mmCIF file with all atom_site columns, C-alpha atoms in Angstrom:
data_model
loop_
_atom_site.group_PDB
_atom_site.id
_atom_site.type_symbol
_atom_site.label_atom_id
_atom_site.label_alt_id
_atom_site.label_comp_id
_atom_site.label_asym_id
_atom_site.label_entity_id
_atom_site.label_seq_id
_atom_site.pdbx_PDB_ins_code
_atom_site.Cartn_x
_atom_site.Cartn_y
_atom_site.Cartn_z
_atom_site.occupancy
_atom_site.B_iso_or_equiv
_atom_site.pdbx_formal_charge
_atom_site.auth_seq_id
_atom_site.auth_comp_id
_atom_site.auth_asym_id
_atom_site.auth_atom_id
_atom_site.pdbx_PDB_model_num
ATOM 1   C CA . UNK A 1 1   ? 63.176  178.539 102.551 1.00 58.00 ? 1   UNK A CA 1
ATOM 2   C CA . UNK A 1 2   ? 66.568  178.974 101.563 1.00 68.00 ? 2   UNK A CA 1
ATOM 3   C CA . UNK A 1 3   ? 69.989  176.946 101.751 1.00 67.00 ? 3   UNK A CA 1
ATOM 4   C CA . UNK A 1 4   ? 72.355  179.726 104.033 1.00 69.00 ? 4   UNK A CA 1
ATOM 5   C CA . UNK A 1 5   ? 75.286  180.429 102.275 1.00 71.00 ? 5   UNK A CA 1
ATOM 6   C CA . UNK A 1 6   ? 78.210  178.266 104.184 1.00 65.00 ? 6   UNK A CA 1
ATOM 7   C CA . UNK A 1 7   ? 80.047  178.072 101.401 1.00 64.00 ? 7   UNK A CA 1
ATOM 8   C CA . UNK A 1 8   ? 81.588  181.351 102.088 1.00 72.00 ? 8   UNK A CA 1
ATOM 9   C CA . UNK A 1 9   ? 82.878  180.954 105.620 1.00 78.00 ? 9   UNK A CA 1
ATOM 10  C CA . UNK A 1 10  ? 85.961  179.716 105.769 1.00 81.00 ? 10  UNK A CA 1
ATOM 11  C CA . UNK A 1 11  ? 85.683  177.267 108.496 1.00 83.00 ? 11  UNK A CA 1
ATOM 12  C CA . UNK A 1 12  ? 82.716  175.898 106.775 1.00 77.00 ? 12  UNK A CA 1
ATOM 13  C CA . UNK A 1 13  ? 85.175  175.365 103.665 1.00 80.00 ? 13  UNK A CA 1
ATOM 14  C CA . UNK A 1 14  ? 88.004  174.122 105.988 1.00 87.00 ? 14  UNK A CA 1
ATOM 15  C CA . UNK A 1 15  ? 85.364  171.726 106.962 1.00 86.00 ? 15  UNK A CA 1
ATOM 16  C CA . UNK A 1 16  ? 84.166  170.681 103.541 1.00 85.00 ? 16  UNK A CA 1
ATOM 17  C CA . UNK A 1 17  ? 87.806  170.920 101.815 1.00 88.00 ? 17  UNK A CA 1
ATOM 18  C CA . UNK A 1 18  ? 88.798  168.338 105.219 1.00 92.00 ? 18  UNK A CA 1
ATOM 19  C CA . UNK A 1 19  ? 86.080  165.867 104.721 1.00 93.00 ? 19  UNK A CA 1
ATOM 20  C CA . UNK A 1 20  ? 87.003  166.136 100.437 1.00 93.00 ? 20  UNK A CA 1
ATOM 21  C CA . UNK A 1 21  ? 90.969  164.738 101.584 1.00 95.00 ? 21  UNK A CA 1
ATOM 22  C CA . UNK A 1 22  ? 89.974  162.771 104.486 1.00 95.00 ? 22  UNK A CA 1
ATOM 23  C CA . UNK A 1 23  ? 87.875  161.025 102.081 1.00 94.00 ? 23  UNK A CA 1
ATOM 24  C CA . UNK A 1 24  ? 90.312  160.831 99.400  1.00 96.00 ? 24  UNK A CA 1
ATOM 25  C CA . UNK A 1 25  ? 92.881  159.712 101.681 1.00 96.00 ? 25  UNK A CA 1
ATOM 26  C CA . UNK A 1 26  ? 90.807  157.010 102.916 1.00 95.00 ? 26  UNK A CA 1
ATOM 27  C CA . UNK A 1 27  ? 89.586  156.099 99.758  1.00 95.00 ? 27  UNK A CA 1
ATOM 28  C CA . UNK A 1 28  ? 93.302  155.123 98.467  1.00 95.00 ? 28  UNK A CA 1
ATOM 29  C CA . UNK A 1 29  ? 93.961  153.607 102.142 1.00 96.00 ? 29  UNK A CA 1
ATOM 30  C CA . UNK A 1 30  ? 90.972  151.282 101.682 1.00 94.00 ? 30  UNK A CA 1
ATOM 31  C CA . UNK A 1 31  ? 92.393  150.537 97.288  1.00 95.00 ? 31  UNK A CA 1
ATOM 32  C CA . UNK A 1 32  ? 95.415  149.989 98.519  1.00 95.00 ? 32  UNK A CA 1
ATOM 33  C CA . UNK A 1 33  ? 94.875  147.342 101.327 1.00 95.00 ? 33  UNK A CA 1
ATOM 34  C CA . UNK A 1 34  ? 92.223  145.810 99.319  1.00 95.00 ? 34  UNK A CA 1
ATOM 35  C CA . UNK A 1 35  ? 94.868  145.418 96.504  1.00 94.00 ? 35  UNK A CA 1
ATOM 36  C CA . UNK A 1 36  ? 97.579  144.257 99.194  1.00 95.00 ? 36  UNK A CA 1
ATOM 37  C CA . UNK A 1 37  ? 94.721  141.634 100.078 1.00 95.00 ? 37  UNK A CA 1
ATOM 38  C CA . UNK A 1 38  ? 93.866  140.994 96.638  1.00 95.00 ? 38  UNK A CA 1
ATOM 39  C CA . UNK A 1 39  ? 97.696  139.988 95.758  1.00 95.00 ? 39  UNK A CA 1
ATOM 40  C CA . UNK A 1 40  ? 97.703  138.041 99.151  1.00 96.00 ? 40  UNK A CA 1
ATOM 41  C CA . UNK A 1 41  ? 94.458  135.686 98.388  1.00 96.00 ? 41  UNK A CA 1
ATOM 42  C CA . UNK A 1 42  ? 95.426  135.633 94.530  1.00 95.00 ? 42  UNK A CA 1
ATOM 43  C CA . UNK A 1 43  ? 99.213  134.084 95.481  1.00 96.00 ? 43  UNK A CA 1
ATOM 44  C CA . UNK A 1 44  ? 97.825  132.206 97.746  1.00 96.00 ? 44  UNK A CA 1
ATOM 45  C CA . UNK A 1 45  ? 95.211  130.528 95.483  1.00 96.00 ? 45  UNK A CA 1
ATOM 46  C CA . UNK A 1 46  ? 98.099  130.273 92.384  1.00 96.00 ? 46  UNK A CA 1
ATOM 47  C CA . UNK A 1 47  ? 100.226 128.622 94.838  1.00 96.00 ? 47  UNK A CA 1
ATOM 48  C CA . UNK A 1 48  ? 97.255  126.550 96.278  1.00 97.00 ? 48  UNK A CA 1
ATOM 49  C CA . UNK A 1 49  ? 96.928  125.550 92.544  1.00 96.00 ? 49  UNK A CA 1
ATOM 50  C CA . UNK A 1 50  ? 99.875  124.834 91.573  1.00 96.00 ? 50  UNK A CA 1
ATOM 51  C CA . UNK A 1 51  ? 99.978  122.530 94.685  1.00 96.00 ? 51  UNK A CA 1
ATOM 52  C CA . UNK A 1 52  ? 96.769  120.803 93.660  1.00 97.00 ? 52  UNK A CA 1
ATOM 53  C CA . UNK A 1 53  ? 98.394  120.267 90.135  1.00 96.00 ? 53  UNK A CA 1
ATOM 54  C CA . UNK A 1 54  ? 101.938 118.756 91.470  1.00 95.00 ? 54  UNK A CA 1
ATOM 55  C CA . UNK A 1 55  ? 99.619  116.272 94.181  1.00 95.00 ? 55  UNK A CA 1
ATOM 56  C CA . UNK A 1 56  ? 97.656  115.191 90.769  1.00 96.00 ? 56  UNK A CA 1
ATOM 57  C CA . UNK A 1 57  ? 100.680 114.053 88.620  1.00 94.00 ? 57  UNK A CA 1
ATOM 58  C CA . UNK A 1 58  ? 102.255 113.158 91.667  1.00 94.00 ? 58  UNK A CA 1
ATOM 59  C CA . UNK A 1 59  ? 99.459  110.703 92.597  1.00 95.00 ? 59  UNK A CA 1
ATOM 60  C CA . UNK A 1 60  ? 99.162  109.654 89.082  1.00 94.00 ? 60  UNK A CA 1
ATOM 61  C CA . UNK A 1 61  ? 102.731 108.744 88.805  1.00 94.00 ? 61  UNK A CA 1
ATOM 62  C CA . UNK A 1 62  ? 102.096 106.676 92.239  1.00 93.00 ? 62  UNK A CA 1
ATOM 63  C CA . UNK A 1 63  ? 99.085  104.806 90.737  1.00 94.00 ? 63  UNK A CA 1
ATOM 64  C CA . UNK A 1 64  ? 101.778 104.309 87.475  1.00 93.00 ? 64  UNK A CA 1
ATOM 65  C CA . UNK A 1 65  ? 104.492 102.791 89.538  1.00 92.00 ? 65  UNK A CA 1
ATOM 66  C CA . UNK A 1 66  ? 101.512 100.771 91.995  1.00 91.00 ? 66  UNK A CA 1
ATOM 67  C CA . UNK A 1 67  ? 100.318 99.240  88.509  1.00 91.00 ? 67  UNK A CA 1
ATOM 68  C CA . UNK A 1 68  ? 103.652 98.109  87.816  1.00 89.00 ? 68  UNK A CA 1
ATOM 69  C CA . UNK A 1 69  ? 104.805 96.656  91.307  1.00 88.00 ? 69  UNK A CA 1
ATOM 70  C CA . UNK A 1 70  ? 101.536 95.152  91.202  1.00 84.00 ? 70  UNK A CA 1
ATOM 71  C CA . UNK A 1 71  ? 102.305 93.426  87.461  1.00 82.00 ? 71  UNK A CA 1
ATOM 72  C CA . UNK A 1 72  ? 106.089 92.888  88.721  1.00 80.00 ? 72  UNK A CA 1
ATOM 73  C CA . UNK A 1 73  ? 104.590 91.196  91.733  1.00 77.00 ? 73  UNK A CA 1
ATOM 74  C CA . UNK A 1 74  ? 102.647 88.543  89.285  1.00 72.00 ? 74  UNK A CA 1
ATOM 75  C CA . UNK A 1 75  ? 105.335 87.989  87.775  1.00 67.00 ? 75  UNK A CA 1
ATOM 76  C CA . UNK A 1 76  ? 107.964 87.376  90.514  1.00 68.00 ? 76  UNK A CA 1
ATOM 77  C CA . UNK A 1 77  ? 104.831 85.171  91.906  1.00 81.00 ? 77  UNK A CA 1
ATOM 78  C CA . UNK A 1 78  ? 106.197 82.355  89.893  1.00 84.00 ? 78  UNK A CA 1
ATOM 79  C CA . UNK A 1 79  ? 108.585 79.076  91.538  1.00 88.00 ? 79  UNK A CA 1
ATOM 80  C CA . UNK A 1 80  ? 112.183 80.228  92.056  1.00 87.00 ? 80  UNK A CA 1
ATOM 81  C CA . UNK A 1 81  ? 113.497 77.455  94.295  1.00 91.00 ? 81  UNK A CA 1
ATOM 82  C CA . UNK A 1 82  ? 113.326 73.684  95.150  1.00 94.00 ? 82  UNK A CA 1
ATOM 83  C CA . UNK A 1 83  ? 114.152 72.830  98.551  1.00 95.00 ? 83  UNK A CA 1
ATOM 84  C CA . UNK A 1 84  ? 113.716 68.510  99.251  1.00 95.00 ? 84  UNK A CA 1
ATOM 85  C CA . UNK A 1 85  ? 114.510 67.041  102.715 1.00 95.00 ? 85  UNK A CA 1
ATOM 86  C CA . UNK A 1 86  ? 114.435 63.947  104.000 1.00 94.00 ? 86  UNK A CA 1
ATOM 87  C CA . UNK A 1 87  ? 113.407 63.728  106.903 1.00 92.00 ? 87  UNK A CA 1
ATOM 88  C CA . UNK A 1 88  ? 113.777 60.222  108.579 1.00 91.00 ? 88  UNK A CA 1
ATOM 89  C CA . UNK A 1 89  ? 116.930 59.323  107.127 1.00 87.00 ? 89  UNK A CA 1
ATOM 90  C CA . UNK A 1 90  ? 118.979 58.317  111.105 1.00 90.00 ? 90  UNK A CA 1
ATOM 91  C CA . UNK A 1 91  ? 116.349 55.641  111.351 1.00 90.00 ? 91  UNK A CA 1
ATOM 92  C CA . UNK A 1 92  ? 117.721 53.950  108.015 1.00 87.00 ? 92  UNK A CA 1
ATOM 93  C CA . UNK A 1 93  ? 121.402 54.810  109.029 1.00 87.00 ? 93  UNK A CA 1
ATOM 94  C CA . UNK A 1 94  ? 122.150 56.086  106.001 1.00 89.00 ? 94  UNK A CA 1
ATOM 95  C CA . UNK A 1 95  ? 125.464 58.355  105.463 1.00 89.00 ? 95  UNK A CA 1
ATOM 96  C CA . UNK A 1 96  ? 124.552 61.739  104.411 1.00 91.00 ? 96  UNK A CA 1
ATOM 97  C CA . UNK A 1 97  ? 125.790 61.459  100.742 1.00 91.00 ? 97  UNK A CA 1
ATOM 98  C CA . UNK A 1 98  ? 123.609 59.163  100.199 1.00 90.00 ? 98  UNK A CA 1
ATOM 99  C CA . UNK A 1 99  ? 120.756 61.333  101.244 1.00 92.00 ? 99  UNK A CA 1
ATOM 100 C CA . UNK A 1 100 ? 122.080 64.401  99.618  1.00 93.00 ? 100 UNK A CA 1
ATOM 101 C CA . UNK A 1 101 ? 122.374 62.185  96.623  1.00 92.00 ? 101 UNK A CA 1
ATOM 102 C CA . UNK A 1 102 ? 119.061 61.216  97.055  1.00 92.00 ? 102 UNK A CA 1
ATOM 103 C CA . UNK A 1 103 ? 117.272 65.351  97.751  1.00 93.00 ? 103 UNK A CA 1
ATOM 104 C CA . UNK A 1 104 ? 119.357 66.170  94.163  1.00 93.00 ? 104 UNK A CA 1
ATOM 105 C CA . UNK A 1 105 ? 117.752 63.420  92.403  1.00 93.00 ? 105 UNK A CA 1
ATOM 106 C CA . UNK A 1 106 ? 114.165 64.241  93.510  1.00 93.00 ? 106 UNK A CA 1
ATOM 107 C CA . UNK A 1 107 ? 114.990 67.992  92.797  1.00 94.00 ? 107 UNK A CA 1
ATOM 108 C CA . UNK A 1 108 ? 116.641 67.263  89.231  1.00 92.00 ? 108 UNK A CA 1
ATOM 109 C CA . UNK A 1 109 ? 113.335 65.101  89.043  1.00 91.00 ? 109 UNK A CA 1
ATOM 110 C CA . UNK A 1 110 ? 110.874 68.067  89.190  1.00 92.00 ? 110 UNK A CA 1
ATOM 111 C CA . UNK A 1 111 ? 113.093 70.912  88.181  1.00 90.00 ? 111 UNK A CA 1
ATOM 112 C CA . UNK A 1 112 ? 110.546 71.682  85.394  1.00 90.00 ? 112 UNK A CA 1
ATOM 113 C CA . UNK A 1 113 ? 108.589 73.428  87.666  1.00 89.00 ? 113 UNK A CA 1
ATOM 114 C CA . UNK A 1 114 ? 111.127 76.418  88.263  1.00 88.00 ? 114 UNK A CA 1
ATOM 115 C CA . UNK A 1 115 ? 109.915 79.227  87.035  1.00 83.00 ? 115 UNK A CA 1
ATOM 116 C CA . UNK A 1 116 ? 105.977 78.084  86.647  1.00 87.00 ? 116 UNK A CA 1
ATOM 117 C CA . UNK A 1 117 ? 103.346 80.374  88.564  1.00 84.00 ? 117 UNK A CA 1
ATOM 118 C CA . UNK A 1 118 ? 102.289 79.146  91.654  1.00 87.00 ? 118 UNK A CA 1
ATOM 119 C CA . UNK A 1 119 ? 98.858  78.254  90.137  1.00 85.00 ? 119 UNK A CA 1
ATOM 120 C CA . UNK A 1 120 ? 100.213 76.308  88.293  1.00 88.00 ? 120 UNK A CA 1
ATOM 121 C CA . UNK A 1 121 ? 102.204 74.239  90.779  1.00 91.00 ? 121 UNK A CA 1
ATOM 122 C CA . UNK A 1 122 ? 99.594  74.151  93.110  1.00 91.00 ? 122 UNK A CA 1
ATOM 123 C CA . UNK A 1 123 ? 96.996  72.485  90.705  1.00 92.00 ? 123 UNK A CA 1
ATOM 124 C CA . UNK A 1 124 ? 99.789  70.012  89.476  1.00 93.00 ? 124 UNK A CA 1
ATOM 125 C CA . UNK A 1 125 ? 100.943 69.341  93.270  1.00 92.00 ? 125 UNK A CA 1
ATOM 126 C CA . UNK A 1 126 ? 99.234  65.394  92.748  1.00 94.00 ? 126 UNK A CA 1
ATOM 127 C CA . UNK A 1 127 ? 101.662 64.963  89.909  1.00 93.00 ? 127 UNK A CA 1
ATOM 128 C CA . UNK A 1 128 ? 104.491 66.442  91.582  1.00 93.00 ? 128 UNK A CA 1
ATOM 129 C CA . UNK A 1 129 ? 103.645 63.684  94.322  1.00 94.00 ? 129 UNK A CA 1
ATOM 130 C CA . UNK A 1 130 ? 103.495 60.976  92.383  1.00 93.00 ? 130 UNK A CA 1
ATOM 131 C CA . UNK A 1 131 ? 106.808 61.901  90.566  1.00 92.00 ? 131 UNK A CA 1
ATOM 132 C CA . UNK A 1 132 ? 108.484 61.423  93.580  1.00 93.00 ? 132 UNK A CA 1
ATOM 133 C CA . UNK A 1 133 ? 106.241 58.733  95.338  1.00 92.00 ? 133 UNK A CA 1
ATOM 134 C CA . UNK A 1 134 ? 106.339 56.729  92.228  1.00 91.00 ? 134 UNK A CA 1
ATOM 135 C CA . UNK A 1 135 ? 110.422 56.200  91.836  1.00 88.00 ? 135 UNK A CA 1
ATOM 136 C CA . UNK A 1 136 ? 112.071 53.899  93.343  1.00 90.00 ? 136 UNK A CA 1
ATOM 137 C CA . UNK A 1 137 ? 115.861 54.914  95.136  1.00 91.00 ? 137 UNK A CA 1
ATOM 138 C CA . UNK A 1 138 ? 118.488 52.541  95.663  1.00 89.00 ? 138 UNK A CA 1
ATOM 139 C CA . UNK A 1 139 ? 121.157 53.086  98.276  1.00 87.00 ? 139 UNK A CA 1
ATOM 140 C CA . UNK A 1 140 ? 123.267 50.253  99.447  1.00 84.00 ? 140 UNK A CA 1
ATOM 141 C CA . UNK A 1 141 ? 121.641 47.133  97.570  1.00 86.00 ? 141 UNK A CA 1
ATOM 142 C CA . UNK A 1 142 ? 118.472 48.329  99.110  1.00 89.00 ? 142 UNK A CA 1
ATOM 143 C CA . UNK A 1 143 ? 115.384 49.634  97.613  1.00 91.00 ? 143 UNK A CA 1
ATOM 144 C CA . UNK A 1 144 ? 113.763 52.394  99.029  1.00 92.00 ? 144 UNK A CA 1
ATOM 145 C CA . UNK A 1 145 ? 110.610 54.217  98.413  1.00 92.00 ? 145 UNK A CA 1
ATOM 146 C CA . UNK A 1 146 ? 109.666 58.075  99.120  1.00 93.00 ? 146 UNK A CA 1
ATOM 147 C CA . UNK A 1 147 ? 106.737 59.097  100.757 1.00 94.00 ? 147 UNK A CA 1
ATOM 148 C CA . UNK A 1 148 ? 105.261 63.288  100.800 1.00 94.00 ? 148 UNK A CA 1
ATOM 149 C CA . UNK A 1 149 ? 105.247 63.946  104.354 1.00 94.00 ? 149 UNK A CA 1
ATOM 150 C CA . UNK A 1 150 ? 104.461 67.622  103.289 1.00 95.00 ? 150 UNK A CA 1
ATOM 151 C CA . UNK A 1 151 ? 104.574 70.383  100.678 1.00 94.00 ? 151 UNK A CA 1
ATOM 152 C CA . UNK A 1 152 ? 104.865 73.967  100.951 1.00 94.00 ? 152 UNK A CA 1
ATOM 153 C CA . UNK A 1 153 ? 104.090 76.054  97.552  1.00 91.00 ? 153 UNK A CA 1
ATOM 154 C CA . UNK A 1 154 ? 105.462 79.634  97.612  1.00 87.00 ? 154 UNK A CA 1
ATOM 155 C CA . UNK A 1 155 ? 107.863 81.432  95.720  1.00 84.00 ? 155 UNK A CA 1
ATOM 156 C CA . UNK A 1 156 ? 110.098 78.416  97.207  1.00 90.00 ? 156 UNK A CA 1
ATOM 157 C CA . UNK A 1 157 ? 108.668 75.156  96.875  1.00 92.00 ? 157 UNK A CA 1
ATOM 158 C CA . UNK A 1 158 ? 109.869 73.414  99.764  1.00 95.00 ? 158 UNK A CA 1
ATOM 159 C CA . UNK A 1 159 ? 108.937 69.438  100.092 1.00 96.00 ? 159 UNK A CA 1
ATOM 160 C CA . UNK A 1 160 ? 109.485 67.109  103.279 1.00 96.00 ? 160 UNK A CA 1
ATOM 161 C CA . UNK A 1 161 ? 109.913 63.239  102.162 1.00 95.00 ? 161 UNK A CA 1
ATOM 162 C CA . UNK A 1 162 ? 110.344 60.306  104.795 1.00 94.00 ? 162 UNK A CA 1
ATOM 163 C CA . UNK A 1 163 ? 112.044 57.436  103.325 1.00 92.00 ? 163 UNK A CA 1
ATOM 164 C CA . UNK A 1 164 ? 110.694 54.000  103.579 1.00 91.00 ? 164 UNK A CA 1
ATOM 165 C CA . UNK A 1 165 ? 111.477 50.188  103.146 1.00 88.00 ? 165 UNK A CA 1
ATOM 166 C CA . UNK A 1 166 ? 110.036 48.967  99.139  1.00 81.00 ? 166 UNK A CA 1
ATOM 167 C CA . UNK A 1 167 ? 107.954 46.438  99.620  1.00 72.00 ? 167 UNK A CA 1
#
């Protein structure tokens, strides 16, 4: 058996020499649309990495400036105003200098706790009552006494006194 000789017809070799370039031709259609893809899918994960990078610093410079809110936020936890107010002071009749005079004095009295941490206040707030329970006011010839009707400790500590008759 022998191979017949089709390699001298020349529609045989228009054939052959057809499927040689059509395969060559596809063969640089298929390298050049897998490189197209390639370049794609490689910007695409640069870019994609370069993203992840930026995210990274960027949350690490969030967690930096939540680690100093957080320490500013201790820190600004701390007394920063006194507010006193009587609140009975019609049924003495008294004049409202008097009263005013009164508030400043209770406030000049426990002014050292301006600027201590709330902790702090809070565990002292028995002293802080007694300071003011414990002195007594005089307006008019007559003796009063003050009495903690109620005591709010925040960033503002803000006290409620009713004023009484000394016995």
């Amino acid at each position: 058996m022998r191979i017949p000789p089709y390699y001298r017809q020349p529609s045989w070799q228009r054939f052959f020499a057809g499927m040689v370039i059509g395969g060559a031709i596809s063969w640089c259609i298929f390298i050049y649309i897998f490189g197209v893809w390639q370049e794609k899918h490689t910007a695409l994960i640069d870019k994609q990495s370069e993203e992840i990078v930026d995210l990274q610093e960027e949350k690490k410079i969030w967690q930096e400036e939540y680690k100093e809110i957080n320490k500013r936020t201790i820190e600004q936890l701390t007394i920063q105003k006194i507010n006193i107010k009587i609140t009975n002071w019609e049924k003495y009749k008294l004049d409202l200098l008097s009263v005013s005079e009164i508030e400043d004095s209770v406030k000049d009295d426990i002014s050292m706790m301006i600027a201590k941490d709330i902790e702090t206040v809070y565990k002292s707030k028995e002293l802080i009552k007694k300071i003011i329970q414990n002195k007594p006011v005089k307006i008019n010839d007559k003796r009063y006494k003050l009495k903690v009707k109620e005591m709010v400790i925040f960033t503002t500590l803000s006290i409620q006194l009713e004023i009484e008759f000394e016995q």
